[in-house]
Short mmCIF file of C-alpha atoms in Angstrom, two decimals:
data_model
loop_
_atom_site.label_atom_id
_atom_site.label_comp_id
_atom_site.label_asym_id
_atom_site.label_seq_id
_atom_site.Cartn_x
_atom_site.Cartn_y
_atom_site.Cartn_z
CA MET A 1 -0.04 0.01 0.03
CA ASN A 2 1.44 3.34 -1.02
CA PHE A 3 1.30 6.03 1.66
CA LYS A 4 2.66 9.40 2.48
CA GLN A 5 4.65 9.91 5.67
CA LEU A 6 5.13 13.51 6.88
CA GLY A 7 6.54 14.97 10.15
CA ASP A 8 8.18 13.21 13.05
CA GLY A 9 6.22 14.11 16.16
CA GLU A 10 5.64 11.77 19.10
CA GLU A 11 2.02 11.46 18.26
CA LEU A 12 1.05 9.65 15.11
CA LEU A 13 -1.98 10.59 13.04
CA LEU A 14 -3.38 8.08 10.63
CA PHE A 15 -5.69 9.71 8.05
CA LEU A 16 -8.09 7.32 6.27
CA HIS A 17 -9.98 8.90 3.37
CA GLY A 18 -13.41 8.00 2.03
CA GLY A 19 -14.56 6.03 -1.00
CA GLY A 20 -14.02 7.56 -4.46
CA VAL A 21 -11.31 10.04 -3.33
CA SER A 22 -7.72 9.39 -2.04
CA SER A 23 -5.06 10.92 0.14
CA TRP A 24 -5.28 14.37 -1.46
CA MET A 25 -8.47 15.04 0.53
CA TRP A 26 -6.28 15.44 3.70
CA GLU A 27 -4.05 18.20 2.20
CA SER A 28 -5.26 20.86 4.58
CA GLN A 29 -4.88 18.59 7.60
CA ILE A 30 -1.38 17.57 6.71
CA ASN A 31 -0.34 21.23 6.42
CA TYR A 32 -2.03 22.21 9.67
CA PHE A 33 -0.71 19.33 11.77
CA LYS A 34 3.00 19.63 10.84
CA ASN A 35 4.13 18.91 14.45
CA TYR A 36 2.69 15.41 14.25
CA HIS A 37 3.84 12.24 12.50
CA CYS A 38 1.18 11.98 9.73
CA ILE A 39 0.52 8.79 7.83
CA VAL A 40 -1.71 9.25 4.87
CA PRO A 41 -2.35 6.13 2.65
CA ASP A 42 -4.22 5.71 -0.54
CA LEU A 43 -6.59 2.81 0.25
CA PRO A 44 -6.71 -0.14 -2.11
CA GLY A 45 -8.71 0.66 -5.18
CA HIS A 46 -7.97 4.34 -4.84
CA GLY A 47 -5.32 6.90 -5.96
CA ALA A 48 -1.78 5.40 -6.32
CA ASN A 49 -3.24 2.02 -5.33
CA SER A 50 -6.15 1.93 -7.85
CA ASN A 51 -4.90 -1.36 -9.29
CA GLU A 52 -5.25 -3.16 -5.95
CA ARG A 53 -8.47 -4.96 -5.08
CA PHE A 54 -10.42 -3.38 -2.26
CA SER A 55 -11.64 -5.47 0.70
CA MET A 56 -12.02 -4.04 4.22
CA ARG A 57 -10.44 -7.09 5.79
CA SER A 58 -7.27 -7.04 3.66
CA THR A 59 -7.01 -3.24 3.96
CA ILE A 60 -7.12 -3.44 7.80
CA ASN A 61 -4.44 -6.16 7.86
CA THR A 62 -2.20 -4.04 5.67
CA LEU A 63 -2.71 -0.97 7.84
CA TRP A 64 -1.81 -2.85 11.02
CA ASP A 65 1.42 -4.01 9.35
CA MET A 66 2.20 -0.52 8.21
CA LEU A 67 1.65 1.03 11.65
CA GLU A 68 3.81 -1.59 13.36
CA GLU A 69 6.56 -1.03 10.92
CA VAL A 70 6.75 2.78 10.78
CA ALA A 71 5.91 3.81 14.39
CA PRO A 72 5.59 0.84 16.78
CA ASP A 73 6.41 2.91 19.87
CA LYS A 74 4.41 6.07 19.35
CA ASN A 75 0.91 6.99 20.44
CA TRP A 76 -1.50 6.22 17.59
CA ASN A 77 -4.46 8.37 16.64
CA VAL A 78 -6.84 7.81 13.76
CA ILE A 79 -8.95 10.23 11.66
CA GLY A 80 -11.43 8.62 9.27
CA PHE A 81 -13.92 9.93 6.80
CA SER A 82 -16.93 7.86 5.59
CA LEU A 83 -15.42 4.53 4.38
CA GLY A 84 -12.29 5.45 6.25
CA SER A 85 -14.32 5.95 9.45
CA GLN A 86 -15.72 2.48 9.17
CA ILE A 87 -12.28 1.05 8.73
CA ALA A 88 -11.11 3.04 11.77
CA LEU A 89 -14.02 1.73 13.93
CA GLN A 90 -13.25 -1.84 12.98
CA MET A 91 -9.55 -1.40 13.77
CA ILE A 92 -10.40 0.19 17.14
CA ALA A 93 -12.65 -2.72 18.00
CA GLU A 94 -10.06 -5.30 17.02
CA ARG A 95 -7.36 -3.75 19.24
CA PRO A 96 -9.15 -1.84 21.99
CA ASN A 97 -5.89 -0.30 23.33
CA ALA A 98 -4.25 0.60 20.05
CA PHE A 99 -5.51 4.11 19.35
CA LYS A 100 -5.39 6.95 21.91
CA ARG A 101 -7.93 9.17 20.12
CA ALA A 102 -10.18 8.88 17.10
CA MET A 103 -12.05 11.46 15.03
CA ILE A 104 -14.80 9.63 13.21
CA ASN A 105 -16.40 11.63 10.41
CA SER A 106 -19.58 10.71 8.59
CA ALA A 107 -19.65 6.98 9.50
CA LEU A 108 -22.62 4.96 8.28
CA VAL A 109 -23.25 2.34 11.02
CA ILE A 110 -26.82 1.35 10.09
CA PRO A 111 -26.52 -1.49 7.58
CA GLN A 112 -28.42 -1.21 4.34
CA LYS A 113 -28.33 -4.84 3.11
CA LEU A 114 -31.26 -4.53 0.67
CA MET A 115 -29.66 -1.40 -0.88
CA SER A 116 -26.38 -3.22 -1.26
CA LEU A 117 -28.02 -5.88 -3.41
CA CYS A 118 -28.86 -3.15 -5.91
CA ILE A 119 -25.24 -2.04 -6.25
CA PRO A 120 -24.00 -4.49 -8.95
CA PRO A 121 -26.82 -3.93 -11.49
CA THR A 122 -26.76 -0.17 -10.80
CA ILE A 123 -23.03 0.14 -11.35
CA PHE A 124 -23.31 -2.01 -14.48
CA VAL A 125 -25.55 0.66 -15.97
CA THR A 126 -23.89 3.85 -14.56
CA TYR A 127 -20.18 2.93 -14.63
CA PRO A 128 -19.58 4.39 -18.20
CA LEU A 129 -20.79 7.69 -16.92
CA ILE A 130 -18.06 8.24 -14.33
CA ARG A 131 -15.52 9.02 -17.06
CA LYS A 132 -17.72 11.78 -18.52
CA LYS A 133 -16.57 15.05 -17.08
CA ALA A 134 -20.04 16.61 -16.94
CA PHE A 135 -21.35 13.76 -14.88
CA ALA A 136 -18.18 13.90 -12.64
CA LYS A 137 -18.75 17.69 -12.00
CA LEU A 138 -22.25 16.93 -10.88
CA GLN A 139 -21.02 14.25 -8.52
CA ALA A 140 -18.26 16.50 -7.24
CA LYS A 141 -20.84 19.24 -6.49
CA THR A 142 -23.01 16.76 -4.56
CA LEU A 143 -20.03 15.65 -2.51
CA GLY A 144 -18.92 19.19 -1.78
CA ILE A 145 -15.66 18.96 -3.72
CA SER A 146 -14.53 22.42 -4.92
CA ASP A 147 -13.01 23.27 -8.24
CA THR A 148 -9.55 23.24 -6.46
CA TYR A 149 -9.71 19.51 -6.00
CA PHE A 150 -11.92 18.55 -9.03
CA GLU A 151 -9.12 17.36 -11.35
CA LYS A 152 -7.70 15.03 -8.65
CA TYR A 153 -11.23 13.77 -7.90
CA TYR A 154 -11.87 13.19 -11.64
CA MET A 155 -8.57 11.33 -12.10
CA ASP A 156 -9.36 9.06 -9.09
CA THR A 157 -12.86 8.41 -10.50
CA CYS A 158 -11.48 7.52 -13.93
CA ASN A 159 -8.89 5.13 -12.46
CA MET A 160 -11.31 3.16 -10.30
CA SER A 161 -12.30 -0.21 -11.74
CA ARG A 162 -15.92 -1.33 -11.88
CA ALA A 163 -15.12 -4.28 -9.57
CA ASN A 164 -13.58 -1.99 -6.93
CA LEU A 165 -16.42 0.46 -7.11
CA ILE A 166 -18.89 -2.38 -6.45
CA ASN A 167 -16.79 -3.78 -3.62
CA ILE A 168 -16.41 -0.35 -1.92
CA LEU A 169 -20.07 0.52 -2.11
CA LYS A 170 -21.16 -2.86 -0.90
CA GLU A 171 -18.80 -2.94 2.02
CA ASN A 172 -19.78 0.57 2.97
CA LEU A 173 -23.50 -0.37 2.99
CA ILE A 174 -23.29 -3.61 4.95
CA PHE A 175 -20.89 -2.34 7.63
CA VAL A 176 -21.92 -3.40 11.15
CA LEU A 177 -20.69 -1.57 14.17
CA PRO A 178 -18.66 -4.03 16.18
CA ALA A 179 -20.39 -5.23 19.33
CA ASN A 180 -17.42 -4.54 21.58
CA ILE A 181 -16.88 -0.94 20.59
CA ASN A 182 -18.40 0.06 23.97
CA ASN A 183 -15.36 -1.50 25.67
CA VAL A 184 -12.45 0.28 23.99
CA LYS A 185 -10.13 2.80 25.57
CA THR A 186 -10.05 5.24 22.71
CA GLN A 187 -11.25 8.82 23.19
CA PHE A 188 -13.85 9.52 20.48
CA LEU A 189 -14.98 12.60 18.60
CA PHE A 190 -17.86 11.91 16.12
CA THR A 191 -18.81 14.51 13.48
CA ILE A 192 -21.31 14.85 10.70
CA GLY A 193 -22.26 17.71 8.46
CA GLU A 194 -25.46 19.61 9.26
CA LYS A 195 -26.85 18.85 5.74
CA GLU A 196 -26.21 15.13 5.82
CA ASN A 197 -29.05 12.58 5.14
CA TRP A 198 -31.26 10.93 7.58
CA LEU A 199 -29.22 7.70 7.68
CA MET A 200 -26.07 9.58 8.63
CA LYS A 201 -27.97 11.46 11.37
CA GLN A 202 -29.34 8.19 12.78
CA SER A 203 -25.80 6.76 12.65
CA MET A 204 -24.58 9.72 14.64
CA LYS A 205 -27.25 9.07 17.27
CA LYS A 206 -26.06 5.49 17.59
CA LEU A 207 -22.35 6.57 17.96
CA ALA A 208 -22.90 9.60 20.20
CA PRO A 209 -23.04 7.67 23.53
CA LEU A 210 -19.46 6.45 22.89
CA GLY A 211 -17.82 9.91 23.04
CA LYS A 212 -18.13 13.55 22.14
CA SER A 213 -20.18 14.52 19.07
CA GLU A 214 -20.26 17.63 16.91
CA ILE A 215 -22.50 18.69 13.98
CA ILE A 216 -20.55 20.86 11.56
CA GLU A 217 -22.83 23.64 10.38
CA GLY A 218 -23.48 24.49 6.79
CA VAL A 219 -21.88 21.37 5.16
CA GLY A 220 -22.98 18.03 3.87
CA HIS A 221 -21.14 14.80 3.57
CA ASN A 222 -17.60 16.07 3.17
CA ALA A 223 -16.75 18.25 6.11
CA PRO A 224 -12.95 17.81 5.91
CA LEU A 225 -13.10 19.54 2.47
CA GLU A 226 -16.10 21.79 2.85
CA ASN A 227 -15.06 23.43 6.13
CA GLN A 228 -11.42 22.76 6.63
CA GLN A 229 -10.99 25.46 9.29
CA VAL A 230 -13.67 24.06 11.62
CA PHE A 231 -12.63 20.48 11.00
CA ASN A 232 -8.98 21.26 11.81
CA SER A 233 -9.92 23.14 14.92
CA LEU A 234 -12.07 20.27 16.23
CA LEU A 235 -9.29 17.83 15.61
CA ASP A 236 -6.80 20.18 17.31
CA ASP A 237 -8.98 20.32 20.38
CA LEU A 238 -9.26 16.54 20.48
CA LEU A 239 -5.46 16.12 20.39
CA LYS A 240 -4.82 18.56 23.15
#
């Protein structure tokens, strides 16, 4: 797994991006948290790792190996967005003492099994559209991706295979919050955008008893990009 490694602070920050984007989405955070040891991977099926097959299980195994190799003796913190938040939650549940703090952003934790069954036929029909720039711009607008990042988003979209797109969407929709998440030692901050959909708001209610929660005003499902200043401030407060 290709990843960026920046800074050399005593605290490690692992940034896990969402589906359909890649490590570039954390550009603002990397610049802001220069005094930390930042690890920013492109998840399998995305960015520099677009040729790798995505599965949550193999991704988590690779991330454990990476952390143990690059920073075995540091305090680990994890920041996840959407798909990356689900991966973070699963990792925290697997090793309850591994992460000191976690900022979990826009994590869907209410499984949508029926909806997941519709993914393969839907993607079969719509996949050719993702390489059309007009369609990509509409998607980017829906996701809150500004013109600054559009070309990077478009490149990631064009490089994603049909099989990986199906795998990513299905795993996102069937994710189940681990039963033992109540027993972990991690200090949690859960966030969603004010304009997110009903499912995300219900997911937030399910997660809120586990830690602190914040609704980021004026944004939808992409707070790390749509309101970088507030997002970075919230993360900064969590790390203090």
